[in-house]
Amino acid sequence: MSTSFSTATTVAGSPAEVFAAALNTSAWCNTAIEGGTTHVGDEFGFEVAGLHRTRIRVTDVTPSRRLEWLVVENNFGFVTDQSEWVGDRMVFDFEPVEAGTKVTFTQHGLVPELECFDVCSNAWGFFIGASLRQLAEEGQGSPETNAGQAAPAERARAAVDALRDNSVTVDA
């Protein structure tokens, strides 16, 4: 069995500061988020036109230590199996380190065998390693929009085009 996707980054700031930035999901993930993102039981969703629509439930909020989400609905415009992500747990762990806070993000269920793996792992690398870090350190993240203008959307659009034209392959 494959290991679920995980990525980590160190952010200059205390766990409380970095955790607060992570709770501000629309400032680092997607500006079009609708719904609450800060309390257990909150549900939020967003859509990137033609690429991705999802609904997520917040299942754990342990201040300065852990944030956990459960994917309750999901649709990708670039995969054939629309069950990908549904039921996945997304866990953010915050650990104090000498340089600030280590953020480890793991999506339990996102494994290399999934059709979305290359696009999704690339996107998470960007959103955790760049956008969330920028928000916490500089006060400004690089979130996606409903129009799909952040860096990972390019890769997802290439995957959509590849599905439309089976002769095209997408480099990961």
Short mmCIF file of N, CA and C in Angstrom, two decimals:
data_model
loop_
_atom_site.label_atom_id
_atom_site.label_comp_id
_atom_site.label_asym_id
_atom_site.label_seq_id
_atom_site.Cartn_x
_atom_site.Cartn_y
_atom_site.Cartn_z
N MET A 1 0.84 -1.18 0.00
CA MET A 1 0.00 0.00 0.00
C MET A 1 0.88 1.25 0.00
N SER A 2 0.54 2.22 -0.82
CA SER A 2 1.33 3.44 -0.94
C SER A 2 1.11 4.36 0.25
N THR A 3 2.09 5.21 0.45
CA THR A 3 2.04 6.19 1.51
C THR A 3 1.27 7.41 1.04
N SER A 4 0.47 7.98 1.92
CA SER A 4 -0.28 9.19 1.60
C SER A 4 0.67 10.36 1.41
N PHE A 5 0.23 11.33 0.64
CA PHE A 5 1.05 12.50 0.34
C PHE A 5 1.26 13.35 1.59
N SER A 6 2.50 13.81 1.76
CA SER A 6 2.84 14.69 2.87
C SER A 6 3.88 15.68 2.39
N THR A 7 3.80 16.89 2.90
CA THR A 7 4.79 17.92 2.61
C THR A 7 4.99 18.75 3.87
N ALA A 8 6.16 19.30 4.04
CA ALA A 8 6.46 20.09 5.23
C ALA A 8 7.24 21.33 4.84
N THR A 9 7.07 22.38 5.62
CA THR A 9 7.81 23.60 5.43
C THR A 9 8.04 24.25 6.79
N THR A 10 9.10 25.01 6.90
CA THR A 10 9.34 25.76 8.13
C THR A 10 8.98 27.21 7.88
N VAL A 11 8.21 27.75 8.80
CA VAL A 11 7.70 29.12 8.68
C VAL A 11 8.26 29.94 9.83
N ALA A 12 8.76 31.13 9.51
CA ALA A 12 9.25 32.04 10.54
C ALA A 12 8.04 32.60 11.27
N GLY A 13 7.84 32.17 12.49
CA GLY A 13 6.71 32.62 13.30
C GLY A 13 6.38 31.57 14.32
N SER A 14 5.68 31.98 15.35
CA SER A 14 5.30 31.05 16.41
C SER A 14 4.20 30.11 15.91
N PRO A 15 4.04 28.96 16.58
CA PRO A 15 2.94 28.07 16.20
C PRO A 15 1.58 28.78 16.23
N ALA A 16 1.37 29.68 17.19
CA ALA A 16 0.09 30.40 17.28
C ALA A 16 -0.11 31.29 16.05
N GLU A 17 0.94 31.96 15.60
CA GLU A 17 0.85 32.83 14.44
C GLU A 17 0.61 32.03 13.15
N VAL A 18 1.33 30.95 13.01
CA VAL A 18 1.21 30.14 11.80
C VAL A 18 -0.15 29.43 11.78
N PHE A 19 -0.59 28.96 12.93
CA PHE A 19 -1.90 28.32 13.04
C PHE A 19 -3.00 29.32 12.65
N ALA A 20 -2.90 30.55 13.14
CA ALA A 20 -3.89 31.58 12.80
C ALA A 20 -3.92 31.83 11.29
N ALA A 21 -2.75 31.83 10.66
CA ALA A 21 -2.69 32.00 9.21
C ALA A 21 -3.38 30.83 8.50
N ALA A 22 -3.15 29.61 8.99
CA ALA A 22 -3.77 28.43 8.36
C ALA A 22 -5.29 28.48 8.46
N LEU A 23 -5.81 29.01 9.56
CA LEU A 23 -7.26 29.12 9.71
C LEU A 23 -7.86 30.12 8.73
N ASN A 24 -7.07 31.05 8.24
CA ASN A 24 -7.51 32.06 7.28
C ASN A 24 -7.40 31.47 5.87
N THR A 25 -8.13 30.42 5.62
CA THR A 25 -7.99 29.58 4.43
C THR A 25 -8.15 30.36 3.13
N SER A 26 -9.05 31.33 3.10
CA SER A 26 -9.26 32.08 1.86
C SER A 26 -8.07 32.98 1.52
N ALA A 27 -7.19 33.24 2.47
CA ALA A 27 -6.03 34.09 2.22
C ALA A 27 -4.82 33.32 1.71
N TRP A 28 -4.85 31.98 1.76
CA TRP A 28 -3.71 31.20 1.25
C TRP A 28 -4.13 30.08 0.31
N CYS A 29 -5.40 29.63 0.36
CA CYS A 29 -5.83 28.49 -0.45
C CYS A 29 -6.71 28.92 -1.63
N ASN A 30 -7.85 29.54 -1.33
CA ASN A 30 -8.77 29.93 -2.40
C ASN A 30 -9.64 31.09 -1.93
N THR A 31 -9.62 32.18 -2.68
CA THR A 31 -10.38 33.38 -2.31
C THR A 31 -11.89 33.16 -2.39
N ALA A 32 -12.33 32.13 -3.10
CA ALA A 32 -13.75 31.89 -3.31
C ALA A 32 -14.37 30.95 -2.27
N ILE A 33 -13.67 30.69 -1.18
CA ILE A 33 -14.19 29.78 -0.15
C ILE A 33 -15.49 30.33 0.42
N GLU A 34 -16.46 29.44 0.52
CA GLU A 34 -17.74 29.77 1.13
C GLU A 34 -17.94 28.84 2.31
N GLY A 35 -18.25 29.43 3.47
CA GLY A 35 -18.48 28.65 4.69
C GLY A 35 -17.37 28.87 5.69
N GLY A 36 -17.60 28.37 6.90
CA GLY A 36 -16.65 28.53 7.98
C GLY A 36 -15.49 27.57 7.87
N THR A 37 -14.32 28.01 8.37
CA THR A 37 -13.10 27.19 8.30
C THR A 37 -12.38 27.11 9.64
N THR A 38 -13.00 27.60 10.72
CA THR A 38 -12.25 27.77 11.97
C THR A 38 -12.71 26.92 13.14
N HIS A 39 -13.87 26.29 13.05
CA HIS A 39 -14.40 25.53 14.19
C HIS A 39 -14.77 24.10 13.77
N VAL A 40 -14.62 23.17 14.69
CA VAL A 40 -15.03 21.79 14.42
C VAL A 40 -16.51 21.81 14.02
N GLY A 41 -16.80 21.12 12.93
CA GLY A 41 -18.16 21.06 12.40
C GLY A 41 -18.41 22.05 11.28
N ASP A 42 -17.58 23.08 11.16
CA ASP A 42 -17.72 24.01 10.03
C ASP A 42 -17.55 23.24 8.73
N GLU A 43 -18.26 23.66 7.70
CA GLU A 43 -18.07 23.12 6.36
C GLU A 43 -17.84 24.26 5.40
N PHE A 44 -16.89 24.06 4.50
CA PHE A 44 -16.60 25.08 3.51
C PHE A 44 -16.38 24.41 2.17
N GLY A 45 -16.51 25.21 1.14
CA GLY A 45 -16.28 24.70 -0.20
C GLY A 45 -15.81 25.81 -1.11
N PHE A 46 -15.34 25.39 -2.27
CA PHE A 46 -14.93 26.34 -3.29
C PHE A 46 -14.98 25.64 -4.63
N GLU A 47 -14.94 26.45 -5.68
CA GLU A 47 -14.89 25.92 -7.03
C GLU A 47 -13.88 26.72 -7.83
N VAL A 48 -13.07 26.01 -8.58
CA VAL A 48 -12.21 26.61 -9.58
C VAL A 48 -12.81 26.16 -10.91
N ALA A 49 -13.42 27.11 -11.61
CA ALA A 49 -14.22 26.81 -12.80
C ALA A 49 -13.55 25.82 -13.74
N GLY A 50 -14.25 24.72 -14.00
CA GLY A 50 -13.78 23.72 -14.93
C GLY A 50 -12.71 22.79 -14.42
N LEU A 51 -12.19 23.05 -13.20
CA LEU A 51 -11.08 22.24 -12.69
C LEU A 51 -11.40 21.47 -11.42
N HIS A 52 -11.99 22.15 -10.45
CA HIS A 52 -12.11 21.53 -9.13
C HIS A 52 -13.25 22.17 -8.34
N ARG A 53 -14.06 21.32 -7.75
CA ARG A 53 -15.11 21.74 -6.82
C ARG A 53 -15.05 20.79 -5.64
N THR A 54 -15.06 21.34 -4.43
CA THR A 54 -14.96 20.49 -3.25
C THR A 54 -15.73 21.05 -2.07
N ARG A 55 -16.08 20.18 -1.14
CA ARG A 55 -16.71 20.56 0.12
C ARG A 55 -15.97 19.81 1.22
N ILE A 56 -15.57 20.56 2.26
CA ILE A 56 -14.71 20.01 3.31
C ILE A 56 -15.29 20.35 4.67
N ARG A 57 -15.20 19.40 5.60
CA ARG A 57 -15.66 19.59 6.98
C ARG A 57 -14.45 19.69 7.90
N VAL A 58 -14.47 20.65 8.80
CA VAL A 58 -13.41 20.79 9.81
C VAL A 58 -13.69 19.77 10.91
N THR A 59 -12.72 18.90 11.21
CA THR A 59 -12.94 17.83 12.20
C THR A 59 -12.07 17.96 13.44
N ASP A 60 -11.02 18.77 13.39
CA ASP A 60 -10.17 18.97 14.57
C ASP A 60 -9.55 20.35 14.49
N VAL A 61 -9.65 21.09 15.57
CA VAL A 61 -9.00 22.39 15.71
C VAL A 61 -8.36 22.40 17.10
N THR A 62 -7.09 22.09 17.15
CA THR A 62 -6.33 22.12 18.40
C THR A 62 -5.36 23.28 18.26
N PRO A 63 -5.69 24.44 18.86
CA PRO A 63 -4.92 25.66 18.63
C PRO A 63 -3.41 25.46 18.75
N SER A 64 -2.72 26.00 17.76
CA SER A 64 -1.26 26.00 17.67
C SER A 64 -0.65 24.62 17.48
N ARG A 65 -1.48 23.58 17.34
CA ARG A 65 -0.93 22.22 17.22
C ARG A 65 -1.44 21.45 16.02
N ARG A 66 -2.77 21.47 15.78
CA ARG A 66 -3.32 20.59 14.75
C ARG A 66 -4.62 21.16 14.18
N LEU A 67 -4.75 20.96 12.87
CA LEU A 67 -5.96 21.30 12.14
C LEU A 67 -6.25 20.12 11.24
N GLU A 68 -7.50 19.66 11.23
CA GLU A 68 -7.84 18.51 10.40
C GLU A 68 -9.14 18.75 9.67
N TRP A 69 -9.15 18.33 8.40
CA TRP A 69 -10.32 18.45 7.55
C TRP A 69 -10.69 17.07 7.00
N LEU A 70 -11.97 16.91 6.66
CA LEU A 70 -12.48 15.71 6.01
C LEU A 70 -13.16 16.13 4.71
N VAL A 71 -12.78 15.54 3.60
CA VAL A 71 -13.40 15.86 2.31
C VAL A 71 -14.73 15.11 2.22
N VAL A 72 -15.82 15.86 2.10
CA VAL A 72 -17.14 15.23 2.04
C VAL A 72 -17.70 15.17 0.62
N GLU A 73 -17.28 16.07 -0.24
CA GLU A 73 -17.66 16.05 -1.65
C GLU A 73 -16.48 16.54 -2.46
N ASN A 74 -16.34 16.00 -3.68
CA ASN A 74 -15.24 16.46 -4.52
C ASN A 74 -15.52 16.13 -5.97
N ASN A 75 -15.08 17.02 -6.85
CA ASN A 75 -15.19 16.80 -8.29
C ASN A 75 -14.00 17.46 -8.96
N PHE A 76 -13.32 16.71 -9.79
CA PHE A 76 -12.21 17.25 -10.58
C PHE A 76 -12.61 17.24 -12.04
N GLY A 77 -12.18 18.24 -12.79
CA GLY A 77 -12.41 18.26 -14.23
C GLY A 77 -11.35 17.51 -14.99
N PHE A 78 -10.39 16.91 -14.30
CA PHE A 78 -9.25 16.29 -14.99
C PHE A 78 -9.00 14.85 -14.58
N VAL A 79 -9.99 14.19 -13.96
CA VAL A 79 -9.87 12.77 -13.65
C VAL A 79 -11.16 12.06 -14.05
N THR A 80 -11.07 10.77 -14.29
CA THR A 80 -12.27 10.02 -14.63
C THR A 80 -12.97 9.49 -13.38
N ASP A 81 -12.22 9.16 -12.33
CA ASP A 81 -12.79 8.62 -11.10
C ASP A 81 -13.10 9.76 -10.13
N GLN A 82 -14.37 10.13 -10.05
CA GLN A 82 -14.76 11.27 -9.22
C GLN A 82 -14.83 10.94 -7.73
N SER A 83 -14.47 9.71 -7.35
CA SER A 83 -14.42 9.39 -5.92
C SER A 83 -13.07 9.80 -5.30
N GLU A 84 -12.11 10.20 -6.14
CA GLU A 84 -10.82 10.63 -5.61
C GLU A 84 -11.04 11.81 -4.65
N TRP A 85 -10.40 11.75 -3.52
CA TRP A 85 -10.44 12.72 -2.42
C TRP A 85 -11.60 12.48 -1.46
N VAL A 86 -12.73 11.97 -1.91
CA VAL A 86 -13.89 11.84 -1.02
C VAL A 86 -13.52 10.89 0.12
N GLY A 87 -13.68 11.38 1.35
CA GLY A 87 -13.32 10.62 2.54
C GLY A 87 -11.89 10.83 3.00
N ASP A 88 -11.10 11.56 2.23
CA ASP A 88 -9.71 11.82 2.64
C ASP A 88 -9.67 12.75 3.85
N ARG A 89 -8.69 12.51 4.71
CA ARG A 89 -8.41 13.41 5.85
C ARG A 89 -7.19 14.24 5.50
N MET A 90 -7.31 15.53 5.71
CA MET A 90 -6.20 16.46 5.48
C MET A 90 -5.78 16.99 6.85
N VAL A 91 -4.53 16.73 7.21
CA VAL A 91 -4.07 17.05 8.56
C VAL A 91 -2.89 18.03 8.48
N PHE A 92 -3.01 19.10 9.24
CA PHE A 92 -1.94 20.08 9.39
C PHE A 92 -1.41 19.95 10.81
N ASP A 93 -0.13 19.65 10.96
CA ASP A 93 0.50 19.60 12.27
C ASP A 93 1.48 20.76 12.37
N PHE A 94 1.46 21.43 13.52
CA PHE A 94 2.31 22.61 13.77
C PHE A 94 3.24 22.28 14.92
N GLU A 95 4.55 22.38 14.65
CA GLU A 95 5.56 22.00 15.64
C GLU A 95 6.57 23.13 15.81
N PRO A 96 6.79 23.58 17.05
CA PRO A 96 7.81 24.62 17.23
C PRO A 96 9.19 24.06 16.93
N VAL A 97 9.97 24.82 16.17
CA VAL A 97 11.35 24.49 15.87
C VAL A 97 12.18 25.76 16.04
N GLU A 98 13.49 25.60 16.06
CA GLU A 98 14.37 26.75 16.30
C GLU A 98 14.10 27.91 15.34
N ALA A 99 13.84 27.61 14.08
CA ALA A 99 13.63 28.65 13.06
C ALA A 99 12.20 29.19 13.02
N GLY A 100 11.31 28.65 13.85
CA GLY A 100 9.92 29.11 13.84
C GLY A 100 8.96 27.96 14.09
N THR A 101 8.20 27.61 13.05
CA THR A 101 7.21 26.54 13.16
C THR A 101 7.31 25.63 11.95
N LYS A 102 7.41 24.34 12.21
CA LYS A 102 7.36 23.36 11.13
C LYS A 102 5.90 23.00 10.91
N VAL A 103 5.43 23.20 9.68
CA VAL A 103 4.08 22.81 9.30
C VAL A 103 4.20 21.55 8.46
N THR A 104 3.56 20.49 8.90
CA THR A 104 3.51 19.26 8.12
C THR A 104 2.06 19.04 7.70
N PHE A 105 1.86 18.95 6.40
CA PHE A 105 0.53 18.70 5.84
C PHE A 105 0.53 17.30 5.27
N THR A 106 -0.47 16.50 5.64
CA THR A 106 -0.64 15.16 5.10
C THR A 106 -2.07 15.00 4.62
N GLN A 107 -2.22 14.54 3.39
CA GLN A 107 -3.55 14.19 2.89
C GLN A 107 -3.63 12.67 2.88
N HIS A 108 -4.29 12.12 3.89
CA HIS A 108 -4.46 10.68 4.00
C HIS A 108 -5.44 10.23 2.93
N GLY A 109 -4.95 9.45 1.99
CA GLY A 109 -5.76 8.99 0.87
C GLY A 109 -5.24 9.48 -0.47
N LEU A 110 -4.44 10.52 -0.47
CA LEU A 110 -3.82 11.00 -1.70
C LEU A 110 -2.54 10.19 -1.91
N VAL A 111 -2.63 9.19 -2.77
CA VAL A 111 -1.54 8.26 -3.01
C VAL A 111 -1.14 8.29 -4.49
N PRO A 112 0.09 7.88 -4.80
CA PRO A 112 0.59 7.97 -6.18
C PRO A 112 -0.26 7.23 -7.22
N GLU A 113 -1.01 6.24 -6.83
CA GLU A 113 -1.83 5.49 -7.80
C GLU A 113 -3.02 6.29 -8.31
N LEU A 114 -3.40 7.37 -7.64
CA LEU A 114 -4.56 8.16 -8.05
C LEU A 114 -4.24 9.00 -9.27
N GLU A 115 -5.23 9.16 -10.11
CA GLU A 115 -5.08 9.95 -11.33
C GLU A 115 -4.73 11.42 -11.02
N CYS A 116 -5.24 11.93 -9.92
CA CYS A 116 -5.02 13.33 -9.57
C CYS A 116 -3.70 13.57 -8.84
N PHE A 117 -2.96 12.52 -8.51
CA PHE A 117 -1.82 12.66 -7.61
C PHE A 117 -0.81 13.72 -8.06
N ASP A 118 -0.37 13.68 -9.31
CA ASP A 118 0.67 14.62 -9.75
C ASP A 118 0.19 16.07 -9.64
N VAL A 119 -1.00 16.33 -10.14
CA VAL A 119 -1.54 17.70 -10.09
C VAL A 119 -1.77 18.12 -8.64
N CYS A 120 -2.37 17.24 -7.84
CA CYS A 120 -2.73 17.61 -6.47
C CYS A 120 -1.50 17.75 -5.57
N SER A 121 -0.54 16.86 -5.69
CA SER A 121 0.65 16.98 -4.84
C SER A 121 1.43 18.24 -5.20
N ASN A 122 1.48 18.57 -6.48
CA ASN A 122 2.12 19.81 -6.90
C ASN A 122 1.40 21.02 -6.31
N ALA A 123 0.08 20.99 -6.36
CA ALA A 123 -0.71 22.12 -5.83
C ALA A 123 -0.49 22.26 -4.33
N TRP A 124 -0.54 21.15 -3.58
CA TRP A 124 -0.33 21.23 -2.13
C TRP A 124 1.07 21.75 -1.81
N GLY A 125 2.06 21.32 -2.58
CA GLY A 125 3.41 21.84 -2.38
C GLY A 125 3.44 23.35 -2.50
N PHE A 126 2.73 23.88 -3.48
CA PHE A 126 2.64 25.32 -3.66
C PHE A 126 1.86 25.99 -2.53
N PHE A 127 0.68 25.47 -2.22
CA PHE A 127 -0.17 26.15 -1.23
C PHE A 127 0.41 26.09 0.18
N ILE A 128 1.06 24.99 0.54
CA ILE A 128 1.66 24.89 1.88
C ILE A 128 3.04 25.55 1.89
N GLY A 129 3.88 25.17 0.95
CA GLY A 129 5.27 25.63 0.95
C GLY A 129 5.47 27.07 0.52
N ALA A 130 4.54 27.63 -0.22
CA ALA A 130 4.68 29.02 -0.68
C ALA A 130 3.57 29.91 -0.13
N SER A 131 2.33 29.61 -0.48
CA SER A 131 1.24 30.54 -0.16
C SER A 131 0.99 30.68 1.35
N LEU A 132 0.86 29.56 2.06
CA LEU A 132 0.65 29.64 3.52
C LEU A 132 1.85 30.28 4.20
N ARG A 133 3.04 29.89 3.79
CA ARG A 133 4.25 30.48 4.37
C ARG A 133 4.30 31.98 4.13
N GLN A 134 3.98 32.42 2.90
CA GLN A 134 3.96 33.85 2.59
C GLN A 134 2.94 34.59 3.45
N LEU A 135 1.77 34.00 3.62
CA LEU A 135 0.74 34.65 4.44
C LEU A 135 1.23 34.83 5.87
N ALA A 136 1.80 33.77 6.44
CA ALA A 136 2.26 33.84 7.84
C ALA A 136 3.44 34.79 8.01
N GLU A 137 4.35 34.80 7.05
CA GLU A 137 5.57 35.59 7.20
C GLU A 137 5.42 37.03 6.69
N GLU A 138 4.64 37.22 5.64
CA GLU A 138 4.57 38.53 4.98
C GLU A 138 3.20 39.18 5.04
N GLY A 139 2.20 38.42 5.51
CA GLY A 139 0.84 38.97 5.59
C GLY A 139 0.05 38.87 4.31
N GLN A 140 0.61 38.22 3.27
CA GLN A 140 -0.07 38.09 1.98
C GLN A 140 0.25 36.74 1.37
N GLY A 141 -0.77 35.89 1.19
CA GLY A 141 -0.57 34.61 0.53
C GLY A 141 -0.82 34.74 -0.97
N SER A 142 -0.80 33.60 -1.66
CA SER A 142 -1.07 33.55 -3.10
C SER A 142 -2.18 32.54 -3.36
N PRO A 143 -3.39 32.85 -2.88
CA PRO A 143 -4.48 31.88 -3.01
C PRO A 143 -5.00 31.77 -4.44
N GLU A 144 -5.65 30.65 -4.70
CA GLU A 144 -6.34 30.44 -5.96
C GLU A 144 -7.58 31.32 -5.99
N THR A 145 -8.14 31.49 -7.17
CA THR A 145 -9.42 32.19 -7.33
C THR A 145 -10.39 31.24 -8.01
N ASN A 146 -11.65 31.62 -8.09
CA ASN A 146 -12.60 30.73 -8.78
C ASN A 146 -12.30 30.67 -10.28
N ALA A 147 -11.51 31.61 -10.79
CA ALA A 147 -11.14 31.59 -12.20
C ALA A 147 -9.90 30.73 -12.47
N GLY A 148 -9.21 30.29 -11.42
CA GLY A 148 -8.03 29.44 -11.61
C GLY A 148 -6.82 30.20 -12.08
N GLN A 149 -6.38 31.18 -11.29
CA GLN A 149 -5.26 32.01 -11.70
C GLN A 149 -3.97 31.76 -10.94
N ALA A 150 -3.96 30.93 -9.91
CA ALA A 150 -2.73 30.64 -9.17
C ALA A 150 -1.89 29.64 -9.95
N ALA A 151 -0.64 29.52 -9.59
CA ALA A 151 0.32 28.68 -10.33
C ALA A 151 -0.16 27.24 -10.56
N PRO A 152 -0.76 26.53 -9.59
CA PRO A 152 -1.14 25.14 -9.83
C PRO A 152 -2.23 24.95 -10.88
N ALA A 153 -3.00 25.98 -11.18
CA ALA A 153 -4.09 25.84 -12.15
C ALA A 153 -3.56 25.51 -13.54
N GLU A 154 -2.38 25.99 -13.90
CA GLU A 154 -1.80 25.69 -15.20
C GLU A 154 -1.66 24.19 -15.41
N ARG A 155 -1.13 23.50 -14.40
CA ARG A 155 -0.94 22.05 -14.47
C ARG A 155 -2.29 21.33 -14.56
N ALA A 156 -3.26 21.80 -13.79
CA ALA A 156 -4.59 21.18 -13.83
C ALA A 156 -5.25 21.40 -15.19
N ARG A 157 -5.10 22.58 -15.75
CA ARG A 157 -5.68 22.84 -17.08
C ARG A 157 -5.03 21.94 -18.13
N ALA A 158 -3.72 21.69 -18.03
CA ALA A 158 -3.05 20.78 -18.95
C ALA A 158 -3.63 19.37 -18.81
N ALA A 159 -3.95 18.97 -17.58
CA ALA A 159 -4.55 17.65 -17.35
C ALA A 159 -5.95 17.58 -17.97
N VAL A 160 -6.74 18.65 -17.85
CA VAL A 160 -8.06 18.69 -18.47
C VAL A 160 -7.91 18.54 -19.98
N ASP A 161 -6.98 19.28 -20.58
CA ASP A 161 -6.76 19.19 -22.02
C ASP A 161 -6.35 17.78 -22.42
N ALA A 162 -5.53 17.13 -21.59
CA ALA A 162 -5.10 15.77 -21.89
C ALA A 162 -6.27 14.80 -21.87
N LEU A 163 -7.21 15.01 -20.96
CA LEU A 163 -8.40 14.15 -20.94
C LEU A 163 -9.24 14.33 -22.19
N ARG A 164 -9.30 15.55 -22.67
CA ARG A 164 -10.09 15.84 -23.87
C ARG A 164 -9.45 15.27 -25.12
N ASP A 165 -8.13 15.16 -25.11
CA ASP A 165 -7.39 14.65 -26.25
C ASP A 165 -6.49 13.53 -25.76
N ASN A 166 -6.96 12.31 -25.83
CA ASN A 166 -6.23 11.16 -25.26
C ASN A 166 -4.83 11.00 -25.81
N SER A 167 -4.48 11.65 -26.89
CA SER A 167 -3.13 11.51 -27.44
C SER A 167 -2.13 12.39 -26.72
N VAL A 168 -2.60 13.29 -25.87
CA VAL A 168 -1.71 14.21 -25.15
C VAL A 168 -1.38 13.61 -23.79
N THR A 169 -0.12 13.65 -23.40
CA THR A 169 0.27 13.21 -22.06
C THR A 169 0.71 14.42 -21.27
N VAL A 170 0.50 14.37 -19.96
CA VAL A 170 0.85 15.47 -19.08
C VAL A 170 2.09 15.08 -18.30
N ASP A 171 3.14 15.89 -18.39
CA ASP A 171 4.33 15.66 -17.58
C ASP A 171 4.03 16.02 -16.15
N ALA A 172 4.49 15.19 -15.24
CA ALA A 172 4.29 15.47 -13.81
C ALA A 172 5.43 16.26 -13.26
#
